[in-house]
Amino acid sequence: LFGYDPEEILAISFDELVVPEEREAVRNFLAAGDEDDGIEKGFEFRGLRKDGSVFFLEAYTSLLTYQSLPAVYGTIIDCTGRKESEQLLVQSEMQYRLIADNMKDVIWILTPETFTFRYLSPSIRNLLGYSAEEFMSRPFDGELLSDTGESLRDMILSFTDQYNRTKIQEFFYLEVKLKDSSGLPVII
């Protein structure tokens, strides 16, 4: 894990296995193990390999008795892959949010079972005059009107059912009420 032979690792202090800026936090974590409440404790920190490379670790400790003396049982896991994936996910979400929050088209995510919005892009204000929060707090069918007179709920359920069966994406047209009560035709 650290690149040391067993004899080498026994000859160095644990501090040398931790990046300098996190050594105090790791010491505090280990010291808190003295106040054991019987629950295994976990902690993340960055380790330092023999070659100087840095990697992410998770440490889990719990107190036990060894040869009639208190001792700490510990497990260290390399979690570098998970941490890198988490960082990539955060970056991807930030990029998506930047695009979604700044484009002119309205992006929305709707939970079809409850017909509640999980996300509505800020561009809704430019299109309809409502903030995303205002629009999301209003009754779903109360604001959106189909030009066919068909319930919007029924249209979306029918669209979802057809897409699930055929994987063919279709569009439908409807008129949406603006905040000033006028109507605006839109394509969904």
XYZ file of C-alpha atoms in Angstrom, residues 38-120:
83
model
C -17.514 0.522 21.180
C -18.206 1.914 17.720
C -15.718 1.568 14.893
C -14.647 5.007 13.747
C -13.745 5.993 10.192
C -11.575 8.791 8.867
C -10.323 9.850 5.431
C -6.900 11.342 4.817
C -4.149 11.483 2.217
C -1.263 9.076 2.561
C 2.314 9.441 1.408
C 4.009 6.543 -0.344
C 7.721 5.756 -0.146
C 8.184 7.228 -3.643
C 6.536 10.504 -2.509
C 3.260 9.998 -4.354
C 0.048 10.976 -2.576
C -3.072 8.804 -2.401
C -6.398 8.754 -0.555
C -7.001 6.473 2.409
C -9.819 5.491 4.701
C -8.831 4.398 8.188
C -11.111 2.530 10.577
C -10.199 1.963 14.190
C -11.669 0.471 17.309
C -10.292 -0.213 20.756
C -9.615 -3.695 22.003
C -7.593 -5.415 24.671
C -4.389 -7.158 23.581
C -2.317 -9.104 26.113
C -4.350 -7.460 28.900
C -3.519 -3.959 27.618
C -5.656 -1.509 25.664
C -4.801 -1.480 21.980
C -6.150 0.027 18.773
C -7.222 -2.252 15.946
C -6.993 -0.472 12.625
C -7.717 -1.068 8.974
C -6.520 1.193 6.178
C -8.096 1.076 2.726
C -6.861 2.771 -0.453
C -9.876 4.774 -1.629
C -8.089 6.756 -4.356
C -10.291 5.403 -7.162
C -13.502 6.302 -5.328
C -12.244 9.789 -4.414
C -11.174 10.467 -8.006
C -14.595 9.296 -9.242
C -16.310 11.570 -6.721
C -14.210 14.524 -7.877
C -15.033 13.790 -11.534
C -18.730 13.567 -10.668
C -18.632 16.931 -8.872
C -16.871 18.519 -11.861
C -19.374 16.987 -14.273
C -22.309 18.204 -12.165
C -20.793 21.703 -12.044
C -20.415 21.736 -15.843
C -23.983 20.491 -16.335
C -25.291 23.076 -13.872
C -23.364 25.847 -15.632
C -24.884 24.878 -18.985
C -28.404 24.253 -17.672
C -28.496 27.445 -15.621
C -27.312 29.674 -18.466
C -29.032 28.402 -21.612
C -32.152 29.992 -23.077
C -34.145 26.756 -23.393
C -35.921 25.560 -20.280
C -34.688 22.263 -18.884
C -36.890 20.443 -16.439
C -36.904 17.158 -14.616
C -40.313 15.915 -13.611
C -41.183 12.977 -11.397
C -43.961 11.323 -13.437
C -45.494 9.470 -10.481
C -46.143 12.661 -8.499
C -45.895 15.288 -11.232
C -43.528 17.361 -9.161
C -40.516 19.122 -10.584
C -37.139 17.983 -9.289
C -35.349 20.624 -11.340
C -36.366 23.616 -13.422
